[in-house]
mmCIF file of C-alpha atoms in Angstrom:
data_model
loop_
_atom_site.group_PDB
_atom_site.id
_atom_site.type_symbol
_atom_site.label_atom_id
_atom_site.label_comp_id
_atom_site.label_asym_id
_atom_site.label_seq_id
_atom_site.Cartn_x
_atom_site.Cartn_y
_atom_site.Cartn_z
ATOM 1 C CA MET A 1 88.611 121.772 229.675
ATOM 2 C CA PRO A 2 88.139 126.404 230.388
ATOM 3 C CA PHE A 3 84.687 126.955 230.896
ATOM 4 C CA ARG A 4 82.829 129.230 227.877
ATOM 5 C CA LEU A 5 79.282 131.411 227.890
ATOM 6 C CA ARG A 6 77.666 131.624 224.956
ATOM 7 C CA TYR A 7 75.578 135.171 223.709
ATOM 8 C CA LEU A 8 74.089 135.729 220.796
ATOM 9 C CA ALA A 9 76.640 133.951 218.019
ATOM 10 C CA HIS A 10 80.363 134.796 220.202
ATOM 11 C CA ASP A 11 81.352 132.776 222.379
ATOM 12 C CA PHE A 12 83.757 134.071 225.572
ATOM 13 C CA GLU A 13 86.145 132.034 227.348
ATOM 14 C CA LEU A 14 86.094 132.503 231.763
ATOM 15 C CA PRO A 15 88.430 133.460 233.038
ATOM 16 C CA GLU A 16 89.231 132.949 236.454
ATOM 17 C CA GLY A 17 87.322 135.394 239.051
ATOM 18 C CA PRO A 18 84.628 137.985 238.518
ATOM 19 C CA PHE A 19 83.197 138.314 235.627
ATOM 20 C CA VAL A 20 80.836 141.142 235.742
ATOM 21 C CA ILE A 21 77.603 141.693 232.976
ATOM 22 C CA GLY A 22 76.020 144.107 233.238
ATOM 23 C CA ARG A 23 74.382 147.620 230.614
ATOM 24 C CA SER A 24 77.730 149.734 231.639
ATOM 25 C CA GLY A 25 80.215 149.871 229.311
ATOM 26 C CA ASP A 26 82.897 148.867 232.242
ATOM 27 C CA CYS A 27 81.230 145.553 232.192
ATOM 28 C CA GLN A 28 82.661 143.022 231.085
ATOM 29 C CA LEU A 29 80.241 141.786 228.728
ATOM 30 C CA SER A 30 78.060 144.616 227.844
ATOM 31 C CA LEU A 31 74.286 144.820 227.422
ATOM 32 C CA ASP A 32 72.074 146.984 225.845
ATOM 33 C CA ASP A 33 68.779 146.061 226.953
ATOM 34 C CA PRO A 34 66.643 148.990 228.712
ATOM 35 C CA LEU A 35 65.817 145.622 231.083
ATOM 36 C CA VAL A 36 69.947 144.830 232.062
ATOM 37 C CA SER A 37 70.902 146.765 234.884
ATOM 38 C CA ARG A 38 74.459 148.760 235.327
ATOM 39 C CA ARG A 39 75.929 145.733 236.534
ATOM 40 C CA HIS A 40 73.746 143.524 237.320
ATOM 41 C CA ALA A 41 75.134 139.781 238.008
ATOM 42 C CA THR A 42 79.199 138.762 238.831
ATOM 43 C CA LEU A 43 80.491 134.867 237.460
ATOM 44 C CA GLN A 44 82.705 134.119 239.675
ATOM 45 C CA VAL A 45 84.962 131.614 238.090
ATOM 46 C CA ARG A 46 86.597 129.491 239.958
ATOM 47 C CA SER A 47 89.005 126.344 238.141
ATOM 48 C CA ASP A 48 86.218 123.692 239.448
ATOM 49 C CA GLY A 49 83.087 125.857 238.850
ATOM 50 C CA VAL A 50 81.131 128.983 237.984
ATOM 51 C CA ALA A 51 78.780 130.581 240.029
ATOM 52 C CA VAL A 52 76.046 133.233 239.318
ATOM 53 C CA LEU A 53 75.614 136.427 241.585
ATOM 54 C CA ASP A 54 73.157 138.717 241.721
ATOM 55 C CA LEU A 55 74.075 142.137 242.112
ATOM 56 C CA GLU A 56 70.232 143.704 243.443
ATOM 57 C CA SER A 57 69.523 143.718 240.133
ATOM 58 C CA ARG A 58 66.122 145.513 239.468
ATOM 59 C CA ASN A 59 65.042 142.560 237.947
ATOM 60 C CA GLY A 60 66.966 140.029 238.057
ATOM 61 C CA VAL A 61 68.867 137.014 237.023
ATOM 62 C CA TYR A 62 66.817 133.829 235.208
ATOM 63 C CA VAL A 63 68.502 130.157 236.200
ATOM 64 C CA ASN A 64 66.692 127.847 234.011
ATOM 65 C CA GLY A 65 63.203 129.578 234.058
ATOM 66 C CA SER A 66 63.895 130.314 238.043
ATOM 67 C CA ARG A 67 65.133 133.434 239.238
ATOM 68 C CA ILE A 68 67.754 133.348 241.243
ATOM 69 C CA SER A 69 68.119 134.401 245.465
ATOM 70 C CA GLY A 70 71.803 135.517 246.236
ATOM 71 C CA GLN A 71 74.315 133.492 245.088
ATOM 72 C CA ARG A 72 74.232 130.187 242.434
ATOM 73 C CA GLU A 73 76.422 127.065 241.471
ATOM 74 C CA LEU A 74 76.601 126.516 237.901
ATOM 75 C CA VAL A 75 76.716 123.207 235.815
ATOM 76 C CA ASP A 76 77.285 122.063 231.874
ATOM 77 C CA GLY A 77 74.514 123.647 230.141
ATOM 78 C CA ASP A 78 72.498 126.376 232.651
ATOM 79 C CA ARG A 79 70.526 128.588 230.507
ATOM 80 C CA ILE A 80 71.189 132.457 232.821
ATOM 81 C CA ILE A 81 68.457 135.055 231.626
ATOM 82 C CA ILE A 82 69.109 138.368 232.664
ATOM 83 C CA GLY A 83 66.784 140.882 231.124
ATOM 84 C CA SER A 84 66.014 140.249 227.587
ATOM 85 C CA GLN A 85 69.272 138.668 227.528
ATOM 86 C CA GLU A 86 69.738 134.234 226.965
ATOM 87 C CA MET A 87 73.249 132.832 227.211
ATOM 88 C CA LEU A 88 74.620 129.589 228.069
ATOM 89 C CA LEU A 89 76.714 128.008 229.879
ATOM 90 C CA TYR A 90 79.258 125.279 228.830
ATOM 91 C CA GLY A 91 82.654 123.773 229.484
ATOM 92 C CA GLY A 92 84.816 122.595 233.010
ATOM 93 C CA GLU A 93 86.711 119.642 233.612
ATOM 94 C CA GLU A 94 84.176 117.404 234.826
ATOM 95 C CA SER A 95 82.187 117.864 231.748
ATOM 96 C CA ARG A 96 82.598 114.921 229.205
ATOM 97 C CA PRO A 97 83.753 115.289 225.471
ATOM 98 C CA HIS A 98 81.086 116.453 223.221
ATOM 99 C CA ASP A 99 81.439 113.057 221.379
ATOM 100 C CA ALA A 100 81.462 111.224 224.302
ATOM 101 C CA TYR A 101 77.806 111.946 224.860
ATOM 102 C CA GLY A 102 76.561 111.727 221.446
ATOM 103 C CA VAL A 103 74.256 108.758 221.681
ATOM 104 C CA GLU A 104 73.327 109.995 225.609
ATOM 105 C CA PHE A 105 72.264 113.319 223.748
ATOM 106 C CA ARG A 106 70.561 112.371 221.334
ATOM 107 C CA ARG A 107 67.664 109.666 223.137
ATOM 108 C CA ALA A 108 67.114 112.099 225.645
ATOM 109 C CA THR A 109 66.337 114.438 222.376
ATOM 110 C CA ALA A 110 63.946 111.871 220.763
ATOM 111 C CA THR A 111 62.254 111.644 224.402
ATOM 112 C CA LEU A 112 61.707 114.150 224.943
ATOM 113 C CA GLY A 113 60.575 116.212 221.574
ATOM 114 C CA ALA A 114 58.350 113.867 220.740
ATOM 115 C CA MET A 115 56.748 114.210 223.837
ATOM 116 C CA ALA A 116 57.014 118.305 223.766
ATOM 117 C CA LEU A 117 54.970 117.138 219.622
ATOM 118 C CA THR A 118 52.554 114.949 220.590
ATOM 119 C CA GLU A 119 52.049 117.745 222.849
ATOM 120 C CA MET A 120 51.888 120.512 219.538
ATOM 121 C CA ARG A 121 49.939 117.767 217.840
ATOM 122 C CA LYS A 122 47.276 117.016 220.388
ATOM 123 C CA MET A 123 46.395 121.038 220.610
ATOM 124 C CA SER A 124 46.418 120.971 216.902
ATOM 125 C CA ASP A 125 42.686 120.109 216.464
ATOM 126 C CA ASP A 126 41.449 123.255 219.030
ATOM 127 C CA PRO A 127 44.177 126.122 218.701
ATOM 128 C CA THR A 128 42.335 127.256 221.758
ATOM 129 C CA GLU A 129 44.819 124.743 224.014
ATOM 130 C CA LEU A 130 48.006 126.156 222.170
ATOM 131 C CA THR A 131 46.524 129.444 224.138
ATOM 132 C CA SER A 132 45.849 128.202 227.657
ATOM 133 C CA PRO A 133 48.111 129.002 230.545
ATOM 134 C CA THR A 134 48.872 125.858 232.554
ATOM 135 C CA GLY A 135 49.739 126.998 235.717
ATOM 136 C CA ASP A 136 53.363 127.383 235.858
ATOM 137 C CA GLY A 137 53.420 130.641 233.369
ATOM 138 C CA GLY A 138 52.543 130.806 229.565
ATOM 139 C CA SER A 139 50.394 128.499 227.782
ATOM 140 C CA LYS A 140 51.223 125.149 226.657
ATOM 141 C CA GLY A 141 52.201 125.623 222.945
ATOM 142 C CA PHE A 142 55.138 128.433 224.562
ATOM 143 C CA GLN A 143 56.458 125.468 227.197
ATOM 144 C CA SER A 144 56.908 122.774 223.928
ATOM 145 C CA LEU A 145 58.696 125.556 222.524
ATOM 146 C CA ARG A 146 61.123 126.070 225.576
ATOM 147 C CA LEU A 147 60.855 122.072 226.499
ATOM 148 C CA LEU A 148 61.982 121.854 222.693
ATOM 149 C CA ALA A 149 64.492 125.296 221.940
ATOM 150 C CA SER A 150 66.620 123.950 225.717
ATOM 151 C CA LEU A 151 67.703 120.483 223.634
ATOM 152 C CA ALA A 152 68.269 123.062 220.953
ATOM 153 C CA ASP A 153 70.374 124.783 222.939
ATOM 154 C CA LYS A 154 72.877 122.310 224.592
ATOM 155 C CA ALA A 155 73.281 120.837 220.780
ATOM 156 C CA LEU A 156 74.613 124.498 220.131
ATOM 157 C CA ALA A 157 76.867 124.191 222.693
ATOM 158 C CA MET A 158 78.145 121.082 221.412
ATOM 159 C CA GLY A 159 78.081 122.565 218.273
ATOM 160 C CA ARG A 160 75.860 120.253 216.731
ATOM 161 C CA SER A 161 73.684 122.777 213.751
ATOM 162 C CA GLU A 162 72.454 120.314 212.044
ATOM 163 C CA GLU A 163 71.002 118.640 215.729
ATOM 164 C CA ALA A 164 69.552 121.830 217.196
ATOM 165 C CA GLU A 165 67.433 122.609 213.956
ATOM 166 C CA ARG A 166 65.989 118.584 213.195
ATOM 167 C CA ILE A 167 64.732 118.951 217.463
ATOM 168 C CA LEU A 168 62.937 122.993 216.104
ATOM 169 C CA GLN A 169 61.883 122.493 212.676
ATOM 170 C CA THR A 170 58.690 120.477 213.222
ATOM 171 C CA VAL A 171 57.915 123.062 216.099
ATOM 172 C CA LEU A 172 58.886 125.842 214.615
ATOM 173 C CA ILE A 173 57.569 125.281 211.331
ATOM 174 C CA ASP A 174 54.088 124.592 213.145
ATOM 175 C CA ILE A 175 53.960 128.095 214.901
ATOM 176 C CA LEU A 176 54.838 129.860 211.361
ATOM 177 C CA SER A 177 51.669 127.642 209.804
ATOM 178 C CA ARG A 178 49.288 127.989 212.020
ATOM 179 C CA ALA A 179 50.459 131.763 211.890
ATOM 180 C CA ARG A 180 49.610 131.269 208.535
ATOM 181 C CA THR A 181 45.694 130.424 209.087
ATOM 182 C CA ASN A 182 44.949 133.076 210.633
ATOM 183 C CA VAL A 183 44.896 131.302 214.573
ATOM 184 C CA PRO A 184 46.299 134.251 216.820
ATOM 185 C CA LEU A 185 50.346 133.986 218.157
ATOM 186 C CA GLU A 186 50.545 133.781 221.480
ATOM 187 C CA MET A 187 53.287 136.888 221.614
ATOM 188 C CA PRO A 188 55.404 135.402 224.177
ATOM 189 C CA ALA A 189 55.681 131.904 221.955
ATOM 190 C CA ALA A 190 56.046 133.910 218.105
ATOM 191 C CA GLU A 191 59.205 136.525 220.314
ATOM 192 C CA LEU A 192 60.721 132.573 221.458
ATOM 193 C CA ALA A 193 60.923 131.912 218.042
ATOM 194 C CA ALA A 194 62.393 134.529 216.348
ATOM 195 C CA ARG A 195 65.205 134.193 218.889
ATOM 196 C CA TYR A 196 65.512 130.872 217.749
ATOM 197 C CA ALA A 197 65.437 130.742 213.608
ATOM 198 C CA ALA A 198 68.102 133.428 214.206
ATOM 199 C CA ARG A 199 69.877 131.449 215.969
ATOM 200 C CA LEU A 200 70.097 128.617 213.825
ATOM 201 C CA ALA A 201 70.296 130.851 210.821
ATOM 202 C CA GLY A 202 73.788 131.367 212.670
ATOM 203 C CA ALA A 203 74.574 128.064 212.958
ATOM 204 C CA THR A 204 73.350 126.859 209.620
ATOM 205 C CA THR A 205 74.289 129.936 207.781
ATOM 206 C CA LYS A 206 71.021 129.469 206.079
ATOM 207 C CA GLY A 207 68.780 132.792 204.855
ATOM 208 C CA SER A 208 65.610 130.718 205.745
ATOM 209 C CA TRP A 209 65.500 131.142 208.857
ATOM 210 C CA VAL A 210 66.576 134.524 208.850
ATOM 211 C CA ASN A 211 62.864 134.990 206.243
ATOM 212 C CA TYR A 212 60.756 132.857 208.605
ATOM 213 C CA ALA A 213 61.392 135.238 212.105
ATOM 214 C CA PHE A 214 60.018 138.751 209.186
ATOM 215 C CA GLU A 215 57.236 136.463 207.366
ATOM 216 C CA LEU A 216 56.916 135.212 211.301
ATOM 217 C CA PHE A 217 56.052 138.394 212.586
ATOM 218 C CA THR A 218 54.359 140.284 209.627
ATOM 219 C CA ILE A 219 51.916 138.674 210.817
ATOM 220 C CA ALA A 220 52.197 139.530 213.813
ATOM 221 C CA ARG A 221 51.947 142.594 212.871
ATOM 222 C CA ARG A 222 54.681 144.644 215.035
ATOM 223 C CA PRO A 223 58.154 145.031 215.055
ATOM 224 C CA LEU A 224 60.815 141.849 215.877
ATOM 225 C CA PRO A 225 61.857 142.060 219.797
ATOM 226 C CA GLY A 226 65.333 144.412 220.392
ATOM 227 C CA PRO A 227 67.739 141.344 221.393
ATOM 228 C CA VAL A 228 66.854 139.729 217.831
ATOM 229 C CA VAL A 229 67.198 142.369 215.676
ATOM 230 C CA ASP A 230 70.519 142.616 217.341
ATOM 231 C CA GLU A 231 71.796 138.615 216.108
ATOM 232 C CA LEU A 232 70.243 139.850 213.071
ATOM 233 C CA TYR A 233 72.995 141.995 213.062
ATOM 234 C CA THR A 234 75.722 139.382 213.062
ATOM 235 C CA VAL A 235 73.166 136.696 211.088
ATOM 236 C CA VAL A 236 73.402 138.226 207.905
ATOM 237 C CA ARG A 237 76.469 138.631 207.941
ATOM 238 C CA ARG A 238 77.109 134.970 207.460
ATOM 239 C CA VAL A 239 73.697 133.523 205.789
ATOM 240 C CA LYS A 240 75.211 132.752 202.723
ATOM 241 C CA SER A 241 72.159 133.895 200.955
ATOM 242 C CA LEU A 242 69.262 136.369 201.461
ATOM 243 C CA ASP A 243 65.575 135.972 199.719
ATOM 244 C CA ILE A 244 65.269 140.162 200.822
ATOM 245 C CA GLN A 245 61.488 140.130 199.832
ATOM 246 C CA PRO A 246 60.414 139.379 202.958
ATOM 247 C CA LEU A 247 62.262 142.077 204.021
ATOM 248 C CA ARG A 248 60.808 144.440 202.369
ATOM 249 C CA ILE A 249 56.996 143.446 202.508
ATOM 250 C CA TYR A 250 58.005 143.332 207.011
ATOM 251 C CA LEU A 251 59.236 147.039 206.440
ATOM 252 C CA ASP A 252 55.557 148.057 203.529
ATOM 253 C CA ASP A 253 53.651 146.820 206.748
ATOM 254 C CA LEU A 254 55.653 148.130 209.555
ATOM 255 C CA ARG A 255 55.701 151.703 207.643
ATOM 256 C CA ARG A 256 52.189 151.709 207.145
ATOM 257 C CA MET A 257 51.387 151.504 211.414
ATOM 258 C CA ALA A 258 54.541 153.727 211.548
ATOM 259 C CA PRO A 259 51.848 156.349 212.458
ATOM 260 C CA SER A 260 51.034 154.743 215.837
ATOM 261 C CA PHE A 261 54.199 153.114 216.699
ATOM 262 C CA GLY A 262 55.893 155.092 220.019
ATOM 263 C CA PRO A 263 58.901 155.776 220.404
ATOM 264 C CA THR A 264 60.628 152.547 221.281
ATOM 265 C CA GLU A 265 58.808 150.663 218.407
ATOM 266 C CA ARG A 266 60.116 153.540 215.901
ATOM 267 C CA PHE A 267 63.182 152.719 216.570
ATOM 268 C CA LEU A 268 63.124 149.078 215.978
ATOM 269 C CA MET A 269 62.013 150.013 212.493
ATOM 270 C CA GLN A 270 65.301 152.118 211.912
ATOM 271 C CA ARG A 271 66.864 149.656 213.294
ATOM 272 C CA ILE A 272 65.345 146.949 211.042
ATOM 273 C CA GLU A 273 65.604 148.991 207.907
ATOM 274 C CA GLY A 274 69.316 149.412 208.562
ATOM 275 C CA LEU A 275 69.018 145.338 207.655
ATOM 276 C CA GLU A 276 67.627 146.175 203.867
ATOM 277 C CA ARG A 277 70.013 147.736 203.573
ATOM 278 C CA LEU A 278 73.137 145.903 204.916
ATOM 279 C CA VAL A 279 70.565 142.797 203.080
ATOM 280 C CA ALA A 280 71.115 144.839 200.336
ATOM 281 C CA ALA A 281 75.095 145.559 199.608
ATOM 282 C CA LYS A 282 75.471 141.614 199.866
#
């Protein structure tokens, strides 16, 4: 089985040899992200494995949340973050067929998912706990979401969109429900929630997850992050049906706030206005 790299809604088969990732158009995978260097990293693809090499980039390369130094060997399921872009490696001869470990995977997600949700529910009676630091970066709520997101990544890599939705649905709805009751939104958690809502929309073709992102950031009173907007351009073409009203409500709020926006926020608002035109034309 060849190695593949999942990025946004696309899977890239990795040929043997160097696979360069960066902002330059000459790269095999070109990322439109100001946090990405022109030649940021290389995947060294062999028949028996893949290694990632940081090409002395400004912002580094992260594997499963940890910044690497130099080169690092990768394994099936590793999450790679370059700039603000996240991708997933899977495949290889030693990977077991997906259906051969479905029971094992479900058992693991049930156990770890229950642990994360238990922590979220413990904190629900005291909303300040959700934003209290853990000591290793991020709040308790954010760390719980990251745990569930990593499990959902595994499910999505195996083509199990319903499983990924089951893993994330409760925690994502909980985040939105608290935001509706004026519990302060932690922006890293909100951005991660919007990112995975977009991924679920692409995987399940459900427009409700697209509208989730719009409603969450209507409450946040700021433009969606660029990578989420980029993914939504692909997703809205695939969803079966989409109510345009949440997007219009969101844009109305953004336009009212536009006089206080800087250049980046104005650009993002223009991109979101493009989404409105795309949805209206469906």
